[in-house]
PDB file of N, CA and C in Angstrom:
ATOM      1  N   MET P   8     122.770  93.978 129.130  1.00 53.00           N
ATOM      2  CA  MET P   8     123.739  95.050 129.077  1.00 53.00           C
ATOM      3  C   MET P   8     123.102  96.266 128.403  1.00 53.00           C
ATOM      4  N   ALA P   9     123.313  97.428 128.960  1.00 61.00           N
ATOM      5  CA  ALA P   9     122.722  98.653 128.430  1.00 61.00           C
ATOM      6  C   ALA P   9     123.564  99.180 127.259  1.00 61.00           C
ATOM      7  N   TRP P  10     122.852  99.741 126.283  1.00 66.00           N
ATOM      8  CA  TRP P  10     123.538 100.333 125.145  1.00 66.00           C
ATOM      9  C   TRP P  10     124.056 101.707 125.519  1.00 66.00           C
ATOM     10  N   LYS P  11     125.254 102.020 125.062  1.00 64.00           N
ATOM     11  CA  LYS P  11     125.823 103.340 125.312  1.00 64.00           C
ATOM     12  C   LYS P  11     125.726 104.158 124.032  1.00 64.00           C
ATOM     13  N   VAL P  12     125.273 105.371 124.164  1.00 62.00           N
ATOM     14  CA  VAL P  12     125.193 106.266 123.007  1.00 62.00           C
ATOM     15  C   VAL P  12     126.556 106.916 122.846  1.00 62.00           C
ATOM     16  N   GLN P  13     127.131 106.726 121.662  1.00 67.00           N
ATOM     17  CA  GLN P  13     128.437 107.320 121.420  1.00 67.00           C
ATOM     18  C   GLN P  13     128.270 108.757 120.946  1.00 67.00           C
ATOM     19  N   ARG P  14     129.060 109.623 121.512  1.00 69.00           N
ATOM     20  CA  ARG P  14     129.056 111.023 121.112  1.00 69.00           C
ATOM     21  C   ARG P  14     129.971 111.168 119.908  1.00 69.00           C
ATOM     22  N   LEU P  15     129.481 111.814 118.865  1.00 68.00           N
ATOM     23  CA  LEU P  15     130.317 112.038 117.708  1.00 68.00           C
ATOM     24  C   LEU P  15     131.304 113.162 117.989  1.00 68.00           C
ATOM     25  N   ASP P  16     132.465 112.984 117.445  1.00 84.00           N
ATOM     26  CA  ASP P  16     133.493 114.004 117.531  1.00 84.00           C
ATOM     27  C   ASP P  16     132.979 115.246 116.798  1.00 84.00           C
ATOM     28  N   PRO P  17     133.028 116.419 117.415  1.00 87.00           N
ATOM     29  CA  PRO P  17     132.502 117.632 116.754  1.00 87.00           C
ATOM     30  C   PRO P  17     133.165 117.906 115.398  1.00 87.00           C
ATOM     31  N   GLU P  18     134.470 117.643 115.296  1.00 90.00           N
ATOM     32  CA  GLU P  18     135.166 117.869 114.021  1.00 90.00           C
ATOM     33  C   GLU P  18     134.657 116.891 112.959  1.00 90.00           C
ATOM     34  N   ARG P  19     134.447 115.661 113.348  1.00 88.00           N
ATOM     35  CA  ARG P  19     133.927 114.659 112.405  1.00 88.00           C
ATOM     36  C   ARG P  19     132.514 115.037 111.961  1.00 88.00           C
ATOM     37  N   SER P  20     131.709 115.485 112.902  1.00 88.00           N
ATOM     38  CA  SER P  20     130.345 115.893 112.578  1.00 88.00           C
ATOM     39  C   SER P  20     130.345 117.083 111.621  1.00 88.00           C
ATOM     40  N   ARG P  21     131.230 118.033 111.850  1.00 90.00           N
ATOM     41  CA  ARG P  21     131.322 119.208 110.981  1.00 90.00           C
ATOM     42  C   ARG P  21     131.749 118.800 109.569  1.00 90.00           C
ATOM     43  N   ARG P  22     132.748 117.913 109.468  1.00 91.00           N
ATOM     44  CA  ARG P  22     133.205 117.450 108.147  1.00 91.00           C
ATOM     45  C   ARG P  22     132.098 116.699 107.426  1.00 91.00           C
ATOM     46  N   ARG P  23     131.339 115.901 108.164  1.00 90.00           N
ATOM     47  CA  ARG P  23     130.238 115.137 107.564  1.00 90.00           C
ATOM     48  C   ARG P  23     129.174 116.075 106.999  1.00 90.00           C
ATOM     49  N   MET P  24     128.814 117.090 107.780  1.00 92.00           N
ATOM     50  CA  MET P  24     127.820 118.056 107.315  1.00 92.00           C
ATOM     51  C   MET P  24     128.323 118.819 106.086  1.00 92.00           C
ATOM     52  N   GLN P  25     129.608 119.152 106.078  1.00 95.00           N
ATOM     53  CA  GLN P  25     130.187 119.862 104.940  1.00 95.00           C
ATOM     54  C   GLN P  25     130.146 118.975 103.695  1.00 95.00           C
ATOM     55  N   LEU P  26     130.492 117.700 103.850  1.00 94.00           N
ATOM     56  CA  LEU P  26     130.475 116.772 102.722  1.00 94.00           C
ATOM     57  C   LEU P  26     129.059 116.603 102.171  1.00 94.00           C
ATOM     58  N   LEU P  27     128.071 116.466 103.061  1.00 93.00           N
ATOM     59  CA  LEU P  27     126.687 116.329 102.622  1.00 93.00           C
ATOM     60  C   LEU P  27     126.217 117.576 101.876  1.00 93.00           C
ATOM     61  N   ALA P  28     126.623 118.735 102.346  1.00 93.00           N
ATOM     62  CA  ALA P  28     126.245 119.985 101.678  1.00 93.00           C
ATOM     63  C   ALA P  28     126.876 120.061 100.283  1.00 93.00           C
ATOM     64  N   GLU P  29     128.146 119.640 100.164  1.00 93.00           N
ATOM     65  CA  GLU P  29     128.806 119.666  98.862  1.00 93.00           C
ATOM     66  C   GLU P  29     128.148 118.678  97.908  1.00 93.00           C
ATOM     67  N   LEU P  30     127.775 117.508  98.400  1.00 92.00           N
ATOM     68  CA  LEU P  30     127.101 116.526  97.552  1.00 92.00           C
ATOM     69  C   LEU P  30     125.757 117.053  97.067  1.00 92.00           C
ATOM     70  N   ALA P  31     125.014 117.698  97.944  1.00 91.00           N
ATOM     71  CA  ALA P  31     123.720 118.262  97.564  1.00 91.00           C
ATOM     72  C   ALA P  31     123.910 119.361  96.518  1.00 91.00           C
ATOM     73  N   GLY P  32     124.937 120.177  96.693  1.00 89.00           N
ATOM     74  CA  GLY P  32     125.217 121.229  95.722  1.00 89.00           C
ATOM     75  C   GLY P  32     125.592 120.659  94.365  1.00 89.00           C
ATOM     76  N   ALA P  33     126.423 119.619  94.361  1.00 87.00           N
ATOM     77  CA  ALA P  33     126.830 118.993  93.103  1.00 87.00           C
ATOM     78  C   ALA P  33     125.632 118.373  92.400  1.00 87.00           C
ATOM     79  N   LYS P  34     124.728 117.785  93.168  1.00 83.00           N
ATOM     80  CA  LYS P  34     123.536 117.170  92.575  1.00 83.00           C
ATOM     81  C   LYS P  34     122.655 118.240  91.929  1.00 83.00           C
ATOM     82  N   SER P  35     122.481 119.367  92.611  1.00 81.00           N
ATOM     83  CA  SER P  35     121.622 120.406  92.049  1.00 81.00           C
ATOM     84  C   SER P  35     122.238 120.991  90.784  1.00 81.00           C
ATOM     85  N   VAL P  36     123.566 121.142  90.733  1.00 79.00           N
ATOM     86  CA  VAL P  36     124.228 121.653  89.528  1.00 79.00           C
ATOM     87  C   VAL P  36     124.050 120.658  88.393  1.00 79.00           C
ATOM     88  N   ARG P  37     124.216 119.371  88.686  1.00 75.00           N
ATOM     89  CA  ARG P  37     124.081 118.337  87.661  1.00 75.00           C
ATOM     90  C   ARG P  37     122.662 118.322  87.099  1.00 75.00           C
ATOM     91  N   GLU P  38     121.679 118.480  87.970  1.00 73.00           N
ATOM     92  CA  GLU P  38     120.286 118.477  87.515  1.00 73.00           C
ATOM     93  C   GLU P  38     119.965 119.709  86.678  1.00 73.00           C
ATOM     94  N   ARG P  39     120.577 120.831  86.996  1.00 74.00           N
ATOM     95  CA  ARG P  39     120.326 122.053  86.221  1.00 74.00           C
ATOM     96  C   ARG P  39     120.953 121.977  84.841  1.00 74.00           C
ATOM     97  N   THR P  40     122.117 121.348  84.735  1.00 70.00           N
ATOM     98  CA  THR P  40     122.821 121.319  83.457  1.00 70.00           C
ATOM     99  C   THR P  40     122.290 120.244  82.520  1.00 70.00           C
ATOM    100  N   GLN P  41     121.586 119.261  83.050  1.00 67.00           N
ATOM    101  CA  GLN P  41     121.063 118.184  82.210  1.00 67.00           C
ATOM    102  C   GLN P  41     119.678 118.577  81.688  1.00 67.00           C
ATOM    103  N   PRO P  42     119.514 118.606  80.386  1.00 73.00           N
ATOM    104  CA  PRO P  42     118.215 118.994  79.824  1.00 73.00           C
ATOM    105  C   PRO P  42     117.098 118.051  80.272  1.00 73.00           C
ATOM    106  N   ARG P  43     115.912 118.607  80.421  1.00 73.00           N
ATOM    107  CA  ARG P  43     114.749 117.826  80.861  1.00 73.00           C
ATOM    108  C   ARG P  43     114.438 116.670  79.914  1.00 73.00           C
ATOM    109  N   ARG P  44     114.652 116.901  78.629  1.00 76.00           N
ATOM    110  CA  ARG P  44     114.351 115.856  77.653  1.00 76.00           C
ATOM    111  C   ARG P  44     115.210 114.613  77.896  1.00 76.00           C
ATOM    112  N   LEU P  45     116.492 114.836  78.193  1.00 80.00           N
ATOM    113  CA  LEU P  45     117.382 113.711  78.458  1.00 80.00           C
ATOM    114  C   LEU P  45     116.976 112.982  79.737  1.00 80.00           C
ATOM    115  N   GLN P  46     116.547 113.743  80.735  1.00 80.00           N
ATOM    116  CA  GLN P  46     116.092 113.114  81.967  1.00 80.00           C
ATOM    117  C   GLN P  46     114.868 112.252  81.696  1.00 80.00           C
ATOM    118  N   GLY P  47     113.951 112.758  80.893  1.00 86.00           N
ATOM    119  CA  GLY P  47     112.749 111.996  80.554  1.00 86.00           C
ATOM    120  C   GLY P  47     113.084 110.746  79.766  1.00 86.00           C
ATOM    121  N   ASP P  48     114.025 110.880  78.823  1.00 89.00           N
ATOM    122  CA  ASP P  48     114.445 109.711  78.041  1.00 89.00           C
ATOM    123  C   ASP P  48     115.054 108.646  78.942  1.00 89.00           C
ATOM    124  N   ARG P  49     115.886 109.077  79.860  1.00 89.00           N
ATOM    125  CA  ARG P  49     116.535 108.124  80.772  1.00 89.00           C
ATOM    126  C   ARG P  49     115.510 107.439  81.659  1.00 89.00           C
ATOM    127  N   LEU P  50     114.536 108.207  82.131  1.00 91.00           N
ATOM    128  CA  LEU P  50     113.493 107.627  82.976  1.00 91.00           C
ATOM    129  C   LEU P  50     112.672 106.603  82.191  1.00 91.00           C
ATOM    130  N   ARG P  51     112.338 106.916  80.945  1.00 93.00           N
ATOM    131  CA  ARG P  51     111.591 105.959  80.118  1.00 93.00           C
ATOM    132  C   ARG P  51     112.388 104.682  79.880  1.00 93.00           C
ATOM    133  N   GLU P  52     113.698 104.825  79.681  1.00 94.00           N
ATOM    134  CA  GLU P  52     114.550 103.644  79.510  1.00 94.00           C
ATOM    135  C   GLU P  52     114.555 102.784  80.770  1.00 94.00           C
ATOM    136  N   LEU P  53     114.649 103.418  81.928  1.00 94.00           N
ATOM    137  CA  LEU P  53     114.644 102.670  83.190  1.00 94.00           C
ATOM    138  C   LEU P  53     113.323 101.934  83.395  1.00 94.00           C
ATOM    139  N   ILE P  54     112.228 102.584  83.068  1.00 93.00           N
ATOM    140  CA  ILE P  54     110.902 101.956  83.204  1.00 93.00           C
ATOM    141  C   ILE P  54     110.804 100.771  82.261  1.00 93.00           C
ATOM    142  N   ALA P  55     111.243 100.934  81.021  1.00 94.00           N
ATOM    143  CA  ALA P  55     111.180  99.842  80.044  1.00 94.00           C
ATOM    144  C   ALA P  55     112.038  98.658  80.498  1.00 94.00           C
ATOM    145  N   THR P  56     113.229  98.955  81.016  1.00 94.00           N
ATOM    146  CA  THR P  56     114.101  97.893  81.509  1.00 94.00           C
ATOM    147  C   THR P  56     113.457  97.148  82.667  1.00 94.00           C
ATOM    148  N   ARG P  57     112.853  97.884  83.562  1.00 93.00           N
ATOM    149  CA  ARG P  57     112.197  97.256  84.715  1.00 93.00           C
ATOM    150  C   ARG P  57     111.043  96.354  84.262  1.00 93.00           C
ATOM    151  N   ARG P  58     110.281  96.831  83.277  1.00 92.00           N
ATOM    152  CA  ARG P  58     109.168  96.022  82.765  1.00 92.00           C
ATOM    153  C   ARG P  58     109.676  94.741  82.098  1.00 92.00           C
ATOM    154  N   ARG P  59     110.780  94.861  81.351  1.00 91.00           N
ATOM    155  CA  ARG P  59     111.344  93.662  80.703  1.00 91.00           C
ATOM    156  C   ARG P  59     111.826  92.664  81.748  1.00 91.00           C
ATOM    157  N   LEU P  60     112.456  93.148  82.811  1.00 90.00           N
ATOM    158  CA  LEU P  60     112.959  92.256  83.853  1.00 90.00           C
ATOM    159  C   LEU P  60     111.824  91.629  84.650  1.00 90.00           C
ATOM    160  N   ALA P  61     110.730  92.352  84.827  1.00 87.00           N
ATOM    161  CA  ALA P  61     109.598  91.850  85.609  1.00 87.00           C
ATOM    162  C   ALA P  61     108.807  90.804  84.830  1.00 87.00           C
ATOM    163  N   SER P  62     108.880  90.837  83.513  1.00 78.00           N
ATOM    164  CA  SER P  62     108.105  89.898  82.689  1.00 78.00           C
ATOM    165  C   SER P  62     108.724  88.509  82.676  1.00 78.00           C
TER     166      SER P  62
END
């Protein structure tokens, strides 16, 4: 049996693109407001946790 490619509803596609754009915008705002030092601390914690779990 051949696969049929479903066409997305244009309205659904537009809403999806809008949602993705809003999520990307929210992520960039969150990254700008969070100080680099805190990001580095969080990354070091994640690395340490991963090392403890791997051991």
